[in-house]
Amino acid sequence: MPTTPSLSPVFSDYVRAKPKLERYVQAKFPRLCRGHVEDAVSAVGLALVMNPTTFQMLHNLKDPSRLLGLFKRVAWRAARATVRRRAYSAERAFEHEDDVHLGLDAAQPLTLALRRDLEKIVREAATETSPPQTERLAAAVMDQLYGGGTDGEVAERHGVRREYVNRARQQVTRHFVSPPPSGSRPVTSALA
């Protein structure tokens, strides 16, 4: 039965390199929060356990810069994977939204009016799509608009059918893209 090489010296190198790796990842990805940086650095430890021979081989070369280079590469790739995830970009889009609006006194009434109008448009779309599920469907569409995620993920979270989320979201999109019918008053009357 093959034996796994001892990881303790390599793992000790990893533990000593963690602060350096965190600074490296933070410098390469300045918008990542501390938790995501720690996750990327923890991915190095996971890779160390999953593929010990590669790390052990570099450790045996007695060149700490090569081992540190591999640690950095694994951490960088984990951080890049985090940044590329769709959920992360949606998370970043609305991260400081409330703080920004609270800081702008002149824009606050406009922002609140636009939010109310958006909620009204979403509620109307949900009512037209599935009247019995208006509340849950409206919550699902708002969740998708603010939090991201696929139609299926949002539908599952709110207990509605994926098709309904898709139809309601498309109807909201059409409201903003297509011109309003002639003779109708625009919903965003707060702008006037």
CSV table of C-alpha atoms in Angstrom, one decimal:
chain,number,residue,atom,x,y,z
A,1,MET,CA,0.0,0.0,0.0
A,2,PRO,CA,1.6,3.3,-1.0
A,3,THR,CA,2.2,5.8,1.7
A,4,THR,CA,1.5,9.5,1.5
A,5,PRO,CA,4.6,11.6,2.1
A,6,SER,CA,4.7,13.5,5.3
A,7,LEU,CA,3.0,16.9,4.9
A,8,SER,CA,4.1,18.4,8.1
A,9,PRO,CA,7.1,20.4,6.7
A,10,VAL,CA,5.2,21.5,3.7
A,11,PHE,CA,2.2,22.4,5.8
A,12,SER,CA,4.4,24.4,8.1
A,13,ASP,CA,5.7,26.3,5.1
A,14,TYR,CA,2.1,27.0,4.1
A,15,VAL,CA,1.1,28.2,7.6
A,16,ARG,CA,4.1,30.6,7.7
A,17,ALA,CA,3.3,31.8,4.2
A,18,LYS,CA,-0.4,32.5,4.9
A,19,PRO,CA,0.0,36.2,5.8
A,20,LYS,CA,2.1,36.8,2.7
A,21,LEU,CA,-0.4,34.9,0.6
A,22,GLU,CA,-3.3,37.0,2.0
A,23,ARG,CA,-1.4,40.3,1.1
A,24,TYR,CA,-0.6,38.9,-2.4
A,25,VAL,CA,-4.2,38.0,-3.1
A,26,GLN,CA,-5.5,41.3,-1.7
A,27,ALA,CA,-3.0,43.2,-3.9
A,28,LYS,CA,-4.0,41.3,-7.0
A,29,PHE,CA,-7.8,41.5,-6.3
A,30,PRO,CA,-8.3,44.7,-4.3
A,31,ARG,CA,-12.1,44.4,-4.4
A,32,LEU,CA,-12.3,41.0,-2.7
A,33,CYS,CA,-13.5,41.2,0.8
A,34,ARG,CA,-11.4,39.7,3.6
A,35,GLY,CA,-13.5,36.5,3.7
A,36,HIS,CA,-13.0,35.8,0.0
A,37,VAL,CA,-9.3,36.4,0.4
A,38,GLU,CA,-9.2,33.9,3.2
A,39,ASP,CA,-11.1,31.4,1.1
A,40,ALA,CA,-8.6,31.8,-1.7
A,41,VAL,CA,-5.7,31.2,0.7
A,42,SER,CA,-7.5,28.2,2.3
A,43,ALA,CA,-7.8,26.7,-1.2
A,44,VAL,CA,-4.0,26.4,-1.0
A,45,GLY,CA,-4.3,24.2,2.1
A,46,LEU,CA,-7.0,22.1,0.3
A,47,ALA,CA,-4.8,21.7,-2.7
A,48,LEU,CA,-1.9,20.7,-0.5
A,49,VAL,CA,-4.0,17.9,1.0
A,50,MET,CA,-5.5,16.8,-2.3
A,51,ASN,CA,-2.2,16.7,-4.2
A,52,PRO,CA,0.7,16.4,-1.7
A,53,THR,CA,3.3,15.0,-4.1
A,54,THR,CA,3.6,18.2,-6.1
A,55,PHE,CA,4.1,20.3,-3.1
A,56,GLN,CA,6.4,17.8,-1.5
A,57,MET,CA,8.5,17.6,-4.6
A,58,LEU,CA,9.0,21.4,-4.6
A,59,HIS,CA,9.7,21.4,-0.9
A,60,ASN,CA,12.4,18.8,-1.5
A,61,LEU,CA,14.1,21.1,-4.0
A,62,LYS,CA,15.0,23.3,-1.0
A,63,ASP,CA,14.0,26.4,-3.0
A,64,PRO,CA,11.4,28.2,-0.9
A,65,SER,CA,10.6,30.7,-3.7
A,66,ARG,CA,9.3,27.9,-6.0
A,67,LEU,CA,7.0,26.5,-3.3
A,68,LEU,CA,5.8,30.0,-2.5
A,69,GLY,CA,5.2,30.5,-6.2
A,70,LEU,CA,3.0,27.5,-6.3
A,71,PHE,CA,1.1,28.6,-3.2
A,72,LYS,CA,0.6,32.0,-4.9
A,73,ARG,CA,-0.6,30.4,-8.2
A,74,VAL,CA,-3.2,28.3,-6.4
A,75,ALA,CA,-4.4,31.2,-4.3
A,76,TRP,CA,-4.6,33.5,-7.4
A,77,ARG,CA,-6.6,30.9,-9.4
A,78,ALA,CA,-9.0,30.4,-6.5
A,79,ALA,CA,-9.5,34.2,-6.2
A,80,ARG,CA,-10.0,34.5,-9.9
A,81,ALA,CA,-12.6,31.8,-9.9
A,82,THR,CA,-14.4,33.7,-7.1
A,83,VAL,CA,-14.4,36.9,-9.1
A,84,ARG,CA,-15.6,35.2,-12.3
A,85,ARG,CA,-18.6,33.7,-10.6
A,86,ARG,CA,-21.9,35.3,-11.6
A,87,ALA,CA,-23.1,35.3,-8.0
A,88,TYR,CA,-20.1,37.3,-6.9
A,89,SER,CA,-20.7,40.0,-9.5
A,90,ALA,CA,-24.3,40.3,-8.5
A,91,GLU,CA,-23.2,40.5,-4.8
A,92,ARG,CA,-20.8,43.3,-5.6
A,93,ALA,CA,-23.3,45.2,-7.6
A,94,PHE,CA,-25.5,45.9,-4.6
A,95,GLU,CA,-23.0,45.6,-1.8
A,96,HIS,CA,-23.0,49.3,-0.7
A,97,GLU,CA,-26.2,50.4,-2.4
A,98,ASP,CA,-27.9,51.6,0.8
A,99,ASP,CA,-24.9,53.4,2.1
A,100,VAL,CA,-24.6,55.4,-1.2
A,101,HIS,CA,-28.2,56.4,-1.2
A,102,LEU,CA,-28.2,57.4,2.4
A,103,GLY,CA,-25.2,59.7,1.8
A,104,LEU,CA,-26.9,61.6,-1.0
A,105,ASP,CA,-29.7,63.6,0.6
A,106,ALA,CA,-30.7,65.3,-2.7
A,107,ALA,CA,-31.1,61.9,-4.5
A,108,GLN,CA,-32.9,60.1,-1.6
A,109,PRO,CA,-36.5,61.0,-2.6
A,110,LEU,CA,-35.8,60.1,-6.2
A,111,THR,CA,-34.2,56.8,-5.2
A,112,LEU,CA,-37.1,55.9,-3.0
A,113,ALA,CA,-39.6,56.8,-5.7
A,114,LEU,CA,-37.8,54.7,-8.3
A,115,ARG,CA,-37.6,51.8,-5.9
A,116,ARG,CA,-41.4,52.1,-5.2
A,117,ASP,CA,-42.0,52.3,-9.0
A,118,LEU,CA,-39.9,49.2,-9.6
A,119,GLU,CA,-41.7,47.3,-6.9
A,120,LYS,CA,-45.0,48.4,-8.4
A,121,ILE,CA,-43.9,47.2,-11.9
A,122,VAL,CA,-42.7,43.9,-10.6
A,123,ARG,CA,-45.9,43.4,-8.6
A,124,GLU,CA,-48.0,44.1,-11.8
A,125,ALA,CA,-45.9,41.7,-13.8
A,126,ALA,CA,-46.3,39.0,-11.1
A,127,THR,CA,-50.1,39.6,-10.9
A,128,GLU,CA,-50.4,39.2,-14.7
A,129,THR,CA,-48.2,36.1,-14.7
A,130,SER,CA,-49.7,34.2,-11.8
A,131,PRO,CA,-52.4,35.9,-9.7
A,132,PRO,CA,-52.5,33.2,-6.9
A,133,GLN,CA,-48.7,33.5,-6.4
A,134,THR,CA,-48.4,37.3,-6.7
A,135,GLU,CA,-46.5,37.8,-3.4
A,136,ARG,CA,-44.0,35.0,-3.8
A,137,LEU,CA,-43.4,35.7,-7.4
A,138,ALA,CA,-42.9,39.4,-6.9
A,139,ALA,CA,-40.4,38.5,-4.1
A,140,ALA,CA,-38.6,36.1,-6.4
A,141,VAL,CA,-38.3,38.6,-9.2
A,142,MET,CA,-37.0,41.3,-6.8
A,143,ASP,CA,-34.6,38.8,-5.3
A,144,GLN,CA,-33.3,38.1,-8.8
A,145,LEU,CA,-33.0,41.8,-9.7
A,146,TYR,CA,-31.1,42.7,-6.5
A,147,GLY,CA,-29.3,39.5,-5.8
A,148,GLY,CA,-28.7,37.7,-9.1
A,149,GLY,CA,-29.0,34.0,-9.6
A,150,THR,CA,-30.7,32.0,-12.3
A,151,ASP,CA,-34.4,31.7,-12.8
A,152,GLY,CA,-34.3,28.2,-11.4
A,153,GLU,CA,-32.4,29.1,-8.3
A,154,VAL,CA,-34.6,32.0,-7.4
A,155,ALA,CA,-37.8,30.0,-8.1
A,156,GLU,CA,-36.6,27.2,-5.9
A,157,ARG,CA,-35.8,29.7,-3.0
A,158,HIS,CA,-39.3,31.3,-3.2
A,159,GLY,CA,-41.4,28.2,-4.0
A,160,VAL,CA,-42.6,29.3,-7.5
A,161,ARG,CA,-42.3,27.8,-10.9
A,162,ARG,CA,-39.2,28.8,-12.9
A,163,GLU,CA,-41.3,29.6,-16.0
A,164,TYR,CA,-43.3,32.2,-13.9
A,165,VAL,CA,-40.1,33.9,-12.8
A,166,ASN,CA,-38.9,34.0,-16.3
A,167,ARG,CA,-42.1,35.5,-17.7
A,168,ALA,CA,-42.5,38.1,-15.0
A,169,ARG,CA,-38.8,39.1,-15.3
A,170,GLN,CA,-39.2,39.4,-19.1
A,171,GLN,CA,-42.3,41.5,-18.6
A,172,VAL,CA,-40.5,43.9,-16.3
A,173,THR,CA,-37.6,44.1,-18.8
A,174,ARG,CA,-40.1,44.9,-21.6
A,175,HIS,CA,-41.6,47.6,-19.5
A,176,PHE,CA,-38.3,49.5,-19.5
A,177,VAL,CA,-37.3,48.7,-23.1
A,178,SER,CA,-40.5,49.1,-25.1
A,179,PRO,CA,-42.3,52.5,-25.2
A,180,PRO,CA,-45.4,52.8,-23.1
A,181,PRO,CA,-48.8,52.5,-24.9
A,182,SER,CA,-50.1,55.8,-26.3
A,183,GLY,CA,-52.3,57.7,-23.8
A,184,SER,CA,-50.8,56.0,-20.8
A,185,ARG,CA,-49.0,57.8,-18.0
A,186,PRO,CA,-45.5,56.7,-17.3
A,187,VAL,CA,-45.1,54.8,-14.1
A,188,THR,CA,-41.9,56.8,-13.1
A,189,SER,CA,-43.8,59.9,-12.4
A,190,ALA,CA,-41.4,60.7,-9.6
A,191,LEU,CA,-39.0,62.0,-12.2
A,192,ALA,CA,-41.3,64.8,-13.3
